[in-house]
Amino acid sequence: MDIYYVHGEFVAEDQAHISVNDLSVIRGFGVFDFLRTYNGVPFHLDDHLKRLERSARLIGLKLPHSRAEIKGIVEATLARNDHQESNIRIVVTGGLSSDGITPGDSPRLLVMVTEVKKMPAQWYTSGAKVITSHVDRFMPGAKSINYIPAILCQNEARNQQAIEAIYVDRNGFLLEGTTSNFFAFIGDALITPPCDRVLPGITRQVVLTLAEKEFPIVERQLHKDEIRLLDEVFLASSVREVVPIVHVDSIQVGDGRPGSRTQRIMQLFRDNTVSFQG
């Protein structure tokens, strides 16, 4: 059974509890971050912890430990589990409140380590489908635990045999997936929405760093009307890594197969993670 860290204690998953009066439960107030290991090593842990700090700062939540202390707790929790590769979810809850809404001084840290599950191989060999959803993410720079819009959009995606929903703002611009960043090729130019409009994904930044050696990078808004002009599309995230997309809504992307440029990005990412040592 997986071992979690819960507010000062390492406990078995079925013994992991927090108060029902925690603000995360009664108000949905909290932040989290998510990453995985490669070769047993947390992938860009420092970057994820920096983002956790930023998320907490944006919503006015005080972290219960320093970044260095949280890093040590993550590593200690990982060491108590025995998976070939692990997912790591770091959650900071709002803690208890004197009036049930005002944050107090008792935020709680949770670290949950689980086994990495493989995604369907067909996504990577044949490509997948996404849909678009007209939703403006509240405070996109913060990775908060408020996932109601994402859950609703994901349910609709599943209903349409898609693996993800891409948020579209009120002006028709494509933003990001519910749990991923969005990329497209027009010719050799790799295009992705700018960071001030989306959550700054850690995998997103790794992809851009790898890709800039071979492709011109353009960070700009992409309008929904441009979908038919896109030669290739892919998503990037900690869970899915790099996934080629061959349909957006009912529109076929390119020739309906993973494109050569996307396959090159996939290879660059694989090479990077295979050799990752921190």
mmCIF file of C-alpha atoms in Angstrom:
data_model
loop_
_atom_site.group_PDB
_atom_site.id
_atom_site.type_symbol
_atom_site.label_atom_id
_atom_site.label_comp_id
_atom_site.label_asym_id
_atom_site.label_seq_id
_atom_site.Cartn_x
_atom_site.Cartn_y
_atom_site.Cartn_z
ATOM 1 C CA MET A 1 0.000 0.000 0.000
ATOM 2 C CA ASP A 2 1.204 3.502 -0.805
ATOM 3 C CA ILE A 3 2.627 5.664 1.968
ATOM 4 C CA TYR A 4 1.586 9.311 2.160
ATOM 5 C CA TYR A 5 2.813 12.272 4.169
ATOM 6 C CA VAL A 6 -0.064 13.996 5.981
ATOM 7 C CA HIS A 7 0.620 17.031 8.140
ATOM 8 C CA GLY A 8 3.695 15.737 9.929
ATOM 9 C CA GLU A 9 3.163 11.987 9.704
ATOM 10 C CA PHE A 10 3.901 9.213 7.223
ATOM 11 C CA VAL A 11 0.820 7.008 6.995
ATOM 12 C CA ALA A 12 -0.634 4.260 4.833
ATOM 13 C CA GLU A 13 -3.021 5.487 2.158
ATOM 14 C CA ASP A 14 -6.067 4.074 3.954
ATOM 15 C CA GLN A 15 -5.064 5.903 7.136
ATOM 16 C CA ALA A 16 -4.602 9.299 5.477
ATOM 17 C CA HIS A 17 -7.122 11.814 6.852
ATOM 18 C CA ILE A 18 -7.642 15.550 7.254
ATOM 19 C CA SER A 19 -10.306 17.424 9.192
ATOM 20 C CA VAL A 20 -13.714 17.842 7.572
ATOM 21 C CA ASN A 21 -13.458 21.481 8.708
ATOM 22 C CA ASP A 22 -10.363 22.105 6.580
ATOM 23 C CA LEU A 23 -10.888 24.968 4.134
ATOM 24 C CA SER A 24 -9.960 22.628 1.301
ATOM 25 C CA VAL A 25 -13.064 20.589 2.160
ATOM 26 C CA ILE A 26 -15.611 23.265 2.993
ATOM 27 C CA ARG A 27 -14.430 25.998 0.581
ATOM 28 C CA GLY A 28 -12.153 24.327 -1.982
ATOM 29 C CA PHE A 29 -9.255 26.518 -0.824
ATOM 30 C CA GLY A 30 -5.803 25.131 -1.487
ATOM 31 C CA VAL A 31 -3.081 24.611 -4.073
ATOM 32 C CA PHE A 32 -1.221 21.631 -5.436
ATOM 33 C CA ASP A 33 1.482 20.568 -7.814
ATOM 34 C CA PHE A 34 2.084 17.320 -9.613
ATOM 35 C CA LEU A 35 5.138 15.633 -11.077
ATOM 36 C CA ARG A 36 6.586 12.220 -11.745
ATOM 37 C CA THR A 37 9.919 10.472 -11.503
ATOM 38 C CA TYR A 38 12.255 9.286 -14.212
ATOM 39 C CA ASN A 39 14.863 6.730 -13.174
ATOM 40 C CA GLY A 40 13.409 7.142 -9.683
ATOM 41 C CA VAL A 41 14.343 10.846 -9.592
ATOM 42 C CA PRO A 42 11.640 13.560 -9.272
ATOM 43 C CA PHE A 43 11.473 15.425 -12.588
ATOM 44 C CA HIS A 44 12.389 19.104 -12.085
ATOM 45 C CA LEU A 45 11.263 19.046 -8.456
ATOM 46 C CA ASP A 46 12.714 22.483 -7.695
ATOM 47 C CA ASP A 47 10.727 24.033 -10.550
ATOM 48 C CA HIS A 48 7.536 22.397 -9.330
ATOM 49 C CA LEU A 49 8.139 23.681 -5.809
ATOM 50 C CA LYS A 50 8.736 27.194 -7.122
ATOM 51 C CA ARG A 51 5.406 26.958 -8.931
ATOM 52 C CA LEU A 52 3.749 25.691 -5.741
ATOM 53 C CA GLU A 53 5.070 28.764 -3.922
ATOM 54 C CA ARG A 54 3.773 31.029 -6.678
ATOM 55 C CA SER A 55 0.354 29.373 -6.654
ATOM 56 C CA ALA A 56 0.075 29.788 -2.887
ATOM 57 C CA ARG A 57 1.171 33.423 -3.064
ATOM 58 C CA LEU A 58 -1.392 34.216 -5.760
ATOM 59 C CA ILE A 59 -4.320 32.938 -3.681
ATOM 60 C CA GLY A 60 -2.993 34.308 -0.397
ATOM 61 C CA LEU A 61 -2.143 30.956 1.195
ATOM 62 C CA LYS A 62 0.868 30.653 3.492
ATOM 63 C CA LEU A 63 2.952 27.533 3.001
ATOM 64 C CA PRO A 64 3.521 25.510 6.204
ATOM 65 C CA HIS A 65 7.178 24.797 5.353
ATOM 66 C CA SER A 66 10.044 26.318 3.393
ATOM 67 C CA ARG A 67 10.791 25.097 -0.117
ATOM 68 C CA ALA A 68 13.831 23.185 1.150
ATOM 69 C CA GLU A 69 11.765 21.510 3.874
ATOM 70 C CA ILE A 70 9.034 20.492 1.424
ATOM 71 C CA LYS A 71 11.684 19.088 -0.910
ATOM 72 C CA GLY A 72 13.032 16.969 1.953
ATOM 73 C CA ILE A 73 9.539 15.743 2.819
ATOM 74 C CA VAL A 74 8.852 14.820 -0.811
ATOM 75 C CA GLU A 75 12.102 12.851 -1.015
ATOM 76 C CA ALA A 76 11.404 11.127 2.318
ATOM 77 C CA THR A 77 7.895 10.143 1.188
ATOM 78 C CA LEU A 78 9.231 8.832 -2.105
ATOM 79 C CA ALA A 79 11.818 6.741 -0.257
ATOM 80 C CA ARG A 80 9.047 5.065 1.773
ATOM 81 C CA ASN A 81 7.372 3.787 -1.391
ATOM 82 C CA ASP A 82 8.580 1.129 -3.784
ATOM 83 C CA HIS A 83 7.521 1.853 -7.360
ATOM 84 C CA GLN A 84 9.591 1.570 -10.497
ATOM 85 C CA GLU A 85 8.400 5.104 -11.322
ATOM 86 C CA SER A 86 6.190 7.307 -9.181
ATOM 87 C CA ASN A 87 3.664 10.102 -9.468
ATOM 88 C CA ILE A 88 4.018 12.756 -6.767
ATOM 89 C CA ARG A 89 1.131 15.024 -5.778
ATOM 90 C CA ILE A 90 1.942 17.861 -3.372
ATOM 91 C CA VAL A 91 -1.090 19.549 -1.807
ATOM 92 C CA VAL A 92 -1.293 22.501 0.574
ATOM 93 C CA THR A 93 -4.747 22.860 2.113
ATOM 94 C CA GLY A 94 -6.212 25.990 3.649
ATOM 95 C CA GLY A 95 -6.304 24.391 7.091
ATOM 96 C CA LEU A 96 -8.774 25.314 9.837
ATOM 97 C CA SER A 97 -10.562 28.664 9.957
ATOM 98 C CA SER A 98 -12.145 30.516 12.861
ATOM 99 C CA ASP A 99 -15.183 31.496 10.804
ATOM 100 C CA GLY A 100 -15.227 28.837 8.103
ATOM 101 C CA ILE A 101 -13.990 31.124 5.335
ATOM 102 C CA THR A 102 -11.034 33.256 6.490
ATOM 103 C CA PRO A 103 -7.688 31.424 6.155
ATOM 104 C CA GLY A 104 -6.049 30.815 9.505
ATOM 105 C CA ASP A 105 -2.489 29.953 10.408
ATOM 106 C CA SER A 106 -2.692 26.156 10.097
ATOM 107 C CA PRO A 107 -2.255 25.149 6.440
ATOM 108 C CA ARG A 108 -1.617 21.446 5.962
ATOM 109 C CA LEU A 109 0.909 19.766 3.677
ATOM 110 C CA LEU A 110 0.058 16.480 1.976
ATOM 111 C CA VAL A 111 2.413 14.456 -0.229
ATOM 112 C CA MET A 112 0.904 11.504 -2.089
ATOM 113 C CA VAL A 113 3.086 9.043 -3.971
ATOM 114 C CA THR A 114 1.508 6.549 -6.360
ATOM 115 C CA GLU A 115 2.697 4.303 -9.165
ATOM 116 C CA VAL A 116 2.968 5.733 -12.681
ATOM 117 C CA LYS A 117 0.387 4.185 -14.980
ATOM 118 C CA LYS A 118 1.105 3.935 -18.697
ATOM 119 C CA MET A 119 -1.124 5.874 -21.054
ATOM 120 C CA PRO A 120 -2.698 4.033 -24.036
ATOM 121 C CA ALA A 121 -0.009 3.327 -26.634
ATOM 122 C CA GLN A 122 -2.401 4.211 -29.467
ATOM 123 C CA TRP A 123 -2.372 7.873 -28.399
ATOM 124 C CA TYR A 124 1.297 8.065 -29.320
ATOM 125 C CA THR A 125 1.328 5.901 -32.432
ATOM 126 C CA SER A 126 -1.926 7.015 -34.085
ATOM 127 C CA GLY A 127 -2.672 10.329 -32.374
ATOM 128 C CA ALA A 128 -5.660 11.394 -30.305
ATOM 129 C CA LYS A 129 -8.616 13.769 -30.339
ATOM 130 C CA VAL A 130 -9.304 16.867 -28.239
ATOM 131 C CA ILE A 131 -12.340 19.124 -28.041
ATOM 132 C CA THR A 132 -12.582 22.841 -27.364
ATOM 133 C CA SER A 133 -14.532 24.287 -24.435
ATOM 134 C CA HIS A 134 -15.437 27.945 -23.998
ATOM 135 C CA VAL A 135 -14.148 28.451 -20.467
ATOM 136 C CA ASP A 136 -11.969 31.230 -19.062
ATOM 137 C CA ARG A 137 -9.752 29.766 -16.333
ATOM 138 C CA PHE A 138 -9.895 31.732 -13.092
ATOM 139 C CA MET A 139 -6.406 32.880 -12.102
ATOM 140 C CA PRO A 140 -4.552 30.681 -14.626
ATOM 141 C CA GLY A 141 -1.172 31.300 -12.997
ATOM 142 C CA ALA A 142 -2.247 29.446 -9.834
ATOM 143 C CA LYS A 143 -2.557 25.657 -9.716
ATOM 144 C CA SER A 144 -5.452 25.596 -7.280
ATOM 145 C CA ILE A 145 -7.576 22.640 -6.182
ATOM 146 C CA ASN A 146 -10.688 24.221 -7.732
ATOM 147 C CA TYR A 147 -11.205 21.821 -10.637
ATOM 148 C CA ILE A 148 -14.959 22.003 -11.197
ATOM 149 C CA PRO A 149 -14.666 23.581 -14.697
ATOM 150 C CA ALA A 150 -11.960 21.064 -15.627
ATOM 151 C CA ILE A 151 -14.037 18.103 -14.464
ATOM 152 C CA LEU A 152 -17.075 19.286 -16.432
ATOM 153 C CA CYS A 153 -14.949 19.828 -19.557
ATOM 154 C CA GLN A 154 -13.247 16.455 -19.183
ATOM 155 C CA ASN A 155 -16.623 14.735 -18.868
ATOM 156 C CA GLU A 156 -17.696 16.341 -22.138
ATOM 157 C CA ALA A 157 -14.410 15.312 -23.761
ATOM 158 C CA ARG A 158 -14.979 11.690 -22.787
ATOM 159 C CA ASN A 159 -18.514 11.879 -24.143
ATOM 160 C CA GLN A 160 -16.998 12.869 -27.498
ATOM 161 C CA GLN A 161 -14.269 10.177 -27.415
ATOM 162 C CA ALA A 162 -11.577 12.796 -26.812
ATOM 163 C CA ILE A 163 -8.708 12.665 -24.333
ATOM 164 C CA GLU A 164 -8.706 16.340 -23.363
ATOM 165 C CA ALA A 165 -10.607 19.632 -23.552
ATOM 166 C CA ILE A 166 -8.851 22.814 -24.631
ATOM 167 C CA TYR A 167 -10.063 26.003 -22.981
ATOM 168 C CA VAL A 168 -11.113 28.800 -25.333
ATOM 169 C CA ASP A 169 -11.552 32.326 -23.972
ATOM 170 C CA ARG A 170 -14.425 34.709 -24.699
ATOM 171 C CA ASN A 171 -12.535 36.125 -27.683
ATOM 172 C CA GLY A 172 -12.067 32.727 -29.277
ATOM 173 C CA PHE A 173 -8.400 32.200 -28.402
ATOM 174 C CA LEU A 174 -7.108 28.728 -27.550
ATOM 175 C CA LEU A 175 -5.480 28.617 -24.132
ATOM 176 C CA GLU A 176 -4.531 25.245 -22.608
ATOM 177 C CA GLY A 177 -5.969 21.858 -21.755
ATOM 178 C CA THR A 178 -7.572 21.064 -18.431
ATOM 179 C CA THR A 179 -4.348 19.301 -17.399
ATOM 180 C CA SER A 180 -1.968 20.022 -20.271
ATOM 181 C CA ASN A 181 -0.385 22.707 -22.427
ATOM 182 C CA PHE A 182 -1.269 23.155 -26.099
ATOM 183 C CA PHE A 183 1.235 23.328 -28.964
ATOM 184 C CA ALA A 184 0.881 23.590 -32.739
ATOM 185 C CA PHE A 185 3.114 23.662 -35.778
ATOM 186 C CA ILE A 186 2.494 25.932 -38.741
ATOM 187 C CA GLY A 187 5.278 24.958 -41.079
ATOM 188 C CA ASP A 188 8.390 24.600 -38.952
ATOM 189 C CA ALA A 189 7.291 27.230 -36.409
ATOM 190 C CA LEU A 190 6.274 25.812 -33.036
ATOM 191 C CA ILE A 191 3.486 27.948 -31.590
ATOM 192 C CA THR A 192 2.103 27.920 -28.038
ATOM 193 C CA PRO A 193 0.036 30.432 -26.039
ATOM 194 C CA PRO A 194 2.113 32.821 -23.899
ATOM 195 C CA CYS A 195 2.645 32.193 -20.189
ATOM 196 C CA ASP A 196 0.573 35.179 -19.081
ATOM 197 C CA ARG A 197 -2.548 33.442 -20.441
ATOM 198 C CA VAL A 198 -1.957 29.895 -19.184
ATOM 199 C CA LEU A 199 -0.505 27.908 -16.314
ATOM 200 C CA PRO A 200 3.276 27.856 -16.840
ATOM 201 C CA GLY A 201 3.714 24.116 -17.244
ATOM 202 C CA ILE A 202 7.032 22.596 -16.228
ATOM 203 C CA THR A 203 6.812 20.022 -19.012
ATOM 204 C CA ARG A 204 5.874 22.905 -21.330
ATOM 205 C CA GLN A 205 9.133 24.661 -20.510
ATOM 206 C CA VAL A 206 11.163 21.475 -20.967
ATOM 207 C CA VAL A 207 9.584 20.988 -24.402
ATOM 208 C CA LEU A 208 10.343 24.576 -25.410
ATOM 209 C CA THR A 209 13.946 24.295 -24.233
ATOM 210 C CA LEU A 210 14.454 21.100 -26.227
ATOM 211 C CA ALA A 211 12.589 22.330 -29.301
ATOM 212 C CA GLU A 212 14.316 25.693 -29.630
ATOM 213 C CA LYS A 213 17.472 23.940 -30.799
ATOM 214 C CA GLU A 214 15.681 22.745 -33.939
ATOM 215 C CA PHE A 215 12.568 24.862 -34.483
ATOM 216 C CA PRO A 216 11.674 28.550 -34.298
ATOM 217 C CA ILE A 217 9.489 29.164 -31.221
ATOM 218 C CA VAL A 218 6.541 31.550 -31.351
ATOM 219 C CA GLU A 219 4.652 32.313 -28.139
ATOM 220 C CA ARG A 220 1.436 33.925 -29.278
ATOM 221 C CA GLN A 221 -2.309 33.569 -29.052
ATOM 222 C CA LEU A 222 -3.912 31.094 -31.445
ATOM 223 C CA HIS A 223 -7.494 31.761 -32.476
ATOM 224 C CA LYS A 224 -10.012 28.954 -32.846
ATOM 225 C CA ASP A 225 -10.477 30.016 -36.474
ATOM 226 C CA GLU A 226 -6.832 29.035 -37.092
ATOM 227 C CA ILE A 227 -7.354 25.370 -36.259
ATOM 228 C CA ARG A 228 -7.809 24.471 -39.934
ATOM 229 C CA LEU A 229 -4.455 26.118 -40.693
ATOM 230 C CA LEU A 230 -2.479 24.044 -38.198
ATOM 231 C CA ASP A 231 -0.157 21.455 -39.690
ATOM 232 C CA GLU A 232 0.418 19.558 -36.443
ATOM 233 C CA VAL A 233 -0.870 19.703 -32.873
ATOM 234 C CA PHE A 234 0.337 18.104 -29.656
ATOM 235 C CA LEU A 235 -0.196 18.326 -25.903
ATOM 236 C CA ALA A 236 2.402 18.191 -23.148
ATOM 237 C CA SER A 237 1.966 17.369 -19.470
ATOM 238 C CA SER A 238 3.582 15.451 -16.617
ATOM 239 C CA VAL A 239 1.109 12.575 -16.934
ATOM 240 C CA ARG A 240 0.751 12.341 -20.714
ATOM 241 C CA GLU A 241 4.244 13.602 -21.655
ATOM 242 C CA VAL A 242 4.005 14.532 -25.383
ATOM 243 C CA VAL A 243 0.844 13.362 -27.177
ATOM 244 C CA PRO A 244 0.171 13.991 -30.894
ATOM 245 C CA ILE A 245 -3.321 15.312 -31.639
ATOM 246 C CA VAL A 246 -4.929 14.473 -34.983
ATOM 247 C CA HIS A 247 -8.456 15.828 -34.423
ATOM 248 C CA VAL A 248 -9.612 19.057 -32.759
ATOM 249 C CA ASP A 249 -13.385 18.853 -32.440
ATOM 250 C CA SER A 250 -14.471 17.564 -35.868
ATOM 251 C CA ILE A 251 -11.476 19.066 -37.676
ATOM 252 C CA GLN A 252 -8.720 16.764 -38.883
ATOM 253 C CA VAL A 253 -5.222 18.080 -38.225
ATOM 254 C CA GLY A 254 -2.881 17.705 -41.203
ATOM 255 C CA ASP A 255 -3.218 14.296 -42.829
ATOM 256 C CA GLY A 256 -4.759 12.775 -39.708
ATOM 257 C CA ARG A 257 -1.552 11.127 -38.522
ATOM 258 C CA PRO A 258 1.169 12.234 -36.064
ATOM 259 C CA GLY A 259 3.408 14.641 -37.957
ATOM 260 C CA SER A 260 7.170 14.357 -38.364
ATOM 261 C CA ARG A 261 7.880 17.495 -36.321
ATOM 262 C CA THR A 262 5.744 16.280 -33.436
ATOM 263 C CA GLN A 263 7.471 12.903 -33.603
ATOM 264 C CA ARG A 264 10.792 14.712 -33.366
ATOM 265 C CA ILE A 265 9.605 16.545 -30.234
ATOM 266 C CA MET A 266 8.488 13.210 -28.783
ATOM 267 C CA GLN A 267 11.927 11.746 -29.466
ATOM 268 C CA LEU A 268 13.732 14.721 -27.942
ATOM 269 C CA PHE A 269 11.588 14.430 -24.828
ATOM 270 C CA ARG A 270 12.155 10.670 -24.568
ATOM 271 C CA ASP A 271 15.903 11.131 -24.901
ATOM 272 C CA ASN A 272 15.841 13.777 -22.192
ATOM 273 C CA THR A 273 13.873 11.693 -19.705
ATOM 274 C CA VAL A 274 15.678 8.408 -20.373
ATOM 275 C CA SER A 275 18.924 10.030 -19.249
ATOM 276 C CA PHE A 276 17.412 12.220 -16.514
ATOM 277 C CA GLN A 277 19.307 12.179 -13.237
ATOM 278 C CA GLY A 278 18.144 15.451 -11.687
#
